[in-house]
Coordinates of C-alpha atoms and ligand atoms in Angstrom, one line a residue:
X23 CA 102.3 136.4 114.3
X24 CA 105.5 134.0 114.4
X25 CA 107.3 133.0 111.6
X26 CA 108.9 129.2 111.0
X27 CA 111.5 127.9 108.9
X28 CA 110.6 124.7 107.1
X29 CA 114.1 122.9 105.7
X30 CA 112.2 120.5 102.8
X31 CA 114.1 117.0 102.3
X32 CA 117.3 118.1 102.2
X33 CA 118.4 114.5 102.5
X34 CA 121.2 111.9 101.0
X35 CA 119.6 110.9 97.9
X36 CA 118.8 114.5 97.0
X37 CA 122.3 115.4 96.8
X38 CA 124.9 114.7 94.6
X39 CA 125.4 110.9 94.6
X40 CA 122.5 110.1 95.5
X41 CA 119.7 108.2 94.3
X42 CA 117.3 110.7 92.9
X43 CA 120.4 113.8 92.9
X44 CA 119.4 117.3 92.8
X45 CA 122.1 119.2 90.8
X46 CA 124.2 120.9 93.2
X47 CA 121.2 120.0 96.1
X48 CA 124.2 119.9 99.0
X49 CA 124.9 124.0 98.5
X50 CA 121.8 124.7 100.4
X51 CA 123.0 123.1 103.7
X52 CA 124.8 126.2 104.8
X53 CA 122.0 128.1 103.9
X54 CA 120.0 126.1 105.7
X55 CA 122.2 125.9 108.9
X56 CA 122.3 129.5 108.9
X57 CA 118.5 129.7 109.0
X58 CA 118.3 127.0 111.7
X59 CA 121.1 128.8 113.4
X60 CA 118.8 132.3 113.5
X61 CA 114.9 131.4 113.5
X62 CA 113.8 130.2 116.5
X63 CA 111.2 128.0 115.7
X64 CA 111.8 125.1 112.9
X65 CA 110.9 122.2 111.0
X66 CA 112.5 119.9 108.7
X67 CA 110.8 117.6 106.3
X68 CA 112.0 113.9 105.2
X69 CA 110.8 112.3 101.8
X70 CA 110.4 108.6 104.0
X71 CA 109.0 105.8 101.4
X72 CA 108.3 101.9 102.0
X73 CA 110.4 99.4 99.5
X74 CA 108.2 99.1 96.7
X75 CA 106.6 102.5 96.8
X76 CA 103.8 103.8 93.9
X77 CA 106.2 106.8 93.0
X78 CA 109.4 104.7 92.2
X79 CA 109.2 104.2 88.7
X80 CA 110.4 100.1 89.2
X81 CA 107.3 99.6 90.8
X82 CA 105.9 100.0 87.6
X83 CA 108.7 98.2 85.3
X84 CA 109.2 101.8 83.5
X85 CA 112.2 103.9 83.6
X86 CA 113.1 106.3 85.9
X87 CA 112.3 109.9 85.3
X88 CA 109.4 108.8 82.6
X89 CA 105.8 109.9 83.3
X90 CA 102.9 107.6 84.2
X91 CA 100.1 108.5 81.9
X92 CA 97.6 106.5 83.5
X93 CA 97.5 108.1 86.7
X94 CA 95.4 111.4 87.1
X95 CA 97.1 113.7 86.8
X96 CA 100.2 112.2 84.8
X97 CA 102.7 112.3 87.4
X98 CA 106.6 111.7 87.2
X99 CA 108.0 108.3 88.0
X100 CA 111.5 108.4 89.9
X101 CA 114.1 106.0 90.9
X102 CA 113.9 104.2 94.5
X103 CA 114.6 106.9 96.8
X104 CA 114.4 107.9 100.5
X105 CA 113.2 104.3 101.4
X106 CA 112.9 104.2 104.9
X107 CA 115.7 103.8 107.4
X108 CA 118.2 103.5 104.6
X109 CA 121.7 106.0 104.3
X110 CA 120.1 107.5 101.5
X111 CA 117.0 108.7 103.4
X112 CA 119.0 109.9 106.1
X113 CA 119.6 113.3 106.1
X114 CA 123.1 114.8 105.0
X115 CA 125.6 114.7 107.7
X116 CA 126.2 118.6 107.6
X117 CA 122.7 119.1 108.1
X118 CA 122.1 121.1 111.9
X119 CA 119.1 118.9 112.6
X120 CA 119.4 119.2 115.9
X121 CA 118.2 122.5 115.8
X122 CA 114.2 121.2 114.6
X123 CA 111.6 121.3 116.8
X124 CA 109.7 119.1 114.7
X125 CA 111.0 116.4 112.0
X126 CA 107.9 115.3 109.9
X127 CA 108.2 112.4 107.6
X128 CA 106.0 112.6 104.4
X129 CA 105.3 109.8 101.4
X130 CA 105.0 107.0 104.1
X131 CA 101.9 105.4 102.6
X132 CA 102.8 102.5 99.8
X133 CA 100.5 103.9 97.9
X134 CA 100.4 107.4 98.2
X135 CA 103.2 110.0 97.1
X136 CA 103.8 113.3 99.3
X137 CA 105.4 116.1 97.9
X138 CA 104.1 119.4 100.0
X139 CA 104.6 119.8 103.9
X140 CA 101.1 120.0 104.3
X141 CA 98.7 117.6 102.1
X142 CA 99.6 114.2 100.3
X143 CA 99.4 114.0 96.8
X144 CA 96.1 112.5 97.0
X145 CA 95.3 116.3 97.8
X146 CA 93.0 115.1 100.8
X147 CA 95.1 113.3 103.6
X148 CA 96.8 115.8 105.8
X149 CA 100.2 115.4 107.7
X150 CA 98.9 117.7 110.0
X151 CA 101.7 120.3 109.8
X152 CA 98.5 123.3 109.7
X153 CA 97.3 122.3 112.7
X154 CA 100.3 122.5 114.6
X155 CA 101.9 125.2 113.0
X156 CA 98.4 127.2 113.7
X157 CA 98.7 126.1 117.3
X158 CA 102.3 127.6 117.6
X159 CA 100.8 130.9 116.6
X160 CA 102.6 131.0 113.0
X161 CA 101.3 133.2 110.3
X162 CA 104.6 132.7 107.9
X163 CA 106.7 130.4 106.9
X164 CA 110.3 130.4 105.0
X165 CA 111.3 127.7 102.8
X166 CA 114.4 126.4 102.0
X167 CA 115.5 122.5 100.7
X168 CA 114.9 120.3 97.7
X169 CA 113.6 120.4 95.0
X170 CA 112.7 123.7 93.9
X171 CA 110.3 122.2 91.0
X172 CA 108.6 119.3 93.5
X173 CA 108.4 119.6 97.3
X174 CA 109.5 122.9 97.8
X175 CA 107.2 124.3 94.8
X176 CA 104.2 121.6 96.7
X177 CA 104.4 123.0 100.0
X178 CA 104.8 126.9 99.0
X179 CA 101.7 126.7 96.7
X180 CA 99.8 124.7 99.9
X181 CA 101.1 127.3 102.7
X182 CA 99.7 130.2 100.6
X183 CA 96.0 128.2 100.0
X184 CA 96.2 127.6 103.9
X185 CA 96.7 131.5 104.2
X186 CA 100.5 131.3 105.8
X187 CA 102.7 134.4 103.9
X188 CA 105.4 132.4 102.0
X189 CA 109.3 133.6 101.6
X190 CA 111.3 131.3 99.8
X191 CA 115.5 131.7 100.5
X192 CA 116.7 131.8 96.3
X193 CA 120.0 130.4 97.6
X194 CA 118.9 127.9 99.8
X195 CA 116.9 125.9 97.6
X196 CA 117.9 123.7 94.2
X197 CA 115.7 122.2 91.4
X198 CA 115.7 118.7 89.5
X199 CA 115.3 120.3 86.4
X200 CA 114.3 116.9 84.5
X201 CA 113.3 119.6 81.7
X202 CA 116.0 122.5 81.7
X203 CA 113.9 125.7 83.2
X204 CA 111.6 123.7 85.4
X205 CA 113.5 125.2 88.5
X206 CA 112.7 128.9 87.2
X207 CA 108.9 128.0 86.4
X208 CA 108.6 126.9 89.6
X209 CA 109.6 130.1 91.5
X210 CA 107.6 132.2 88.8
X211 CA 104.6 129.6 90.0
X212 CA 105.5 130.2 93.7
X213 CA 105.7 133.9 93.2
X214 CA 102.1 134.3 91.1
X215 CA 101.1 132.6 94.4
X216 CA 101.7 135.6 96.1
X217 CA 105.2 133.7 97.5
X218 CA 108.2 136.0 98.1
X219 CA 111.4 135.3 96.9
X220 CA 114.1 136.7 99.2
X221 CA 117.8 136.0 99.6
X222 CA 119.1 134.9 102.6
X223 CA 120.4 138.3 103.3
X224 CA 116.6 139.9 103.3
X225 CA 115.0 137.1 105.4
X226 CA 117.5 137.2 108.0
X227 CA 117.3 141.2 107.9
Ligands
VGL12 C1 110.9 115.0 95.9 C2 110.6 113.8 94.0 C3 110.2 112.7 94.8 C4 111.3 116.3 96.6 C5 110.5 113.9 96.7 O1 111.7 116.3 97.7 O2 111.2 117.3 95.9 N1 110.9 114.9 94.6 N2 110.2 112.8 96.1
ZN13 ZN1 109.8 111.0 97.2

């Protein structure tokens, strides 16, 4: 069975500067570009929101990084990010994108939030990455991109309950950390999963 690289939202406001900045999120572009460089089939994801979207915290009149109680599960509210066709959802200019053979866009719907590859948040809509990855023959996928605690933990947990194996590159992704440690919970999540966590040097091998 094939094997695919997914490069998760590794994007403009993810990276220092940025909107919604990952600490340190731009070190996993040459991770990432070495992946692209070596696996020969590949996918990379981009967080793509309308103006006005239900995760951005002003849509609400609350504060960034605060958590919406009401909703069901409480779910994080962030600042504007990745709104379509802006800079900030672009993705960042070191980034070998022309090495994908698929760009999928994710969090599209105003009213829906999207943080795994696979399903929407809603935990029933799907992009339809299964289907074609399952067309393409793949039975694994390797993850690297932003954030470690969010999209990438979303779409490692979703592979794995879809039945792909799951090896995540420890230096190619980065977490938000909005509580200190949330990046290391979130592998030790990903690895009870049955997820492996491999350095670049071991998934290359
Ligand atoms: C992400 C928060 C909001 C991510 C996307 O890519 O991990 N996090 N939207
Ligand atoms: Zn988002």
């Amino acid at each position: 069975m094939r094997s695919a690289l997914i490069v998760i939202d590794v994007q403009n406001d993810f990276c220092p500067g940025g909107a919604l900045a990952v600490p340190r999120g731009d070190e996993v572009v040459p991770v990432a570009n070495r992946l692209l460089a070596q696996m020969p089939l590949s996918v990379i994801t981009q967080d793509w929101h309308p103006a006005g979207h239900v995760s951005f915290a002003s849509s609400r009149g609350a504060a960034p990084y605060s958590i919406d109680a009401a909703s069901n599960p409480p779910r994080m509210l962030w600042p504007d990010h990745c709104v379509a066709g802006t800079r900030g959802a672009g993705f960042h200019p070191l980034l070998d994108t022309d090495r994908a053979r698929l760009i999928l866009r994710k969090g599209t719907d105003l009213n829906l939030d999207s943080y795994s590859a696979f399903i929407e948040n809603d935990r029933r809509t799907p992009t339809g990455l299964a289907g074609w990855l399952a067309a393409l023959g793949v039975g694994s996928v390797v993850l690297a991109g932003l954030a470690t605690d969010y999209c990438v933990k979303a779409t490692a947990l979703d592979a794995r309950a879809l039945g792909f194996g799951v090896d995540i590159v420890a230096e190619g992704v980065r977490g938000v950390e909005a509580s200190p440690g949330d990046a290391e919970r979130a592998l030790s999540a990903m690895a009870a999963a049955g997820c492996r966590i491999l350095s670049l040097n071991e998934v290359l091998r």
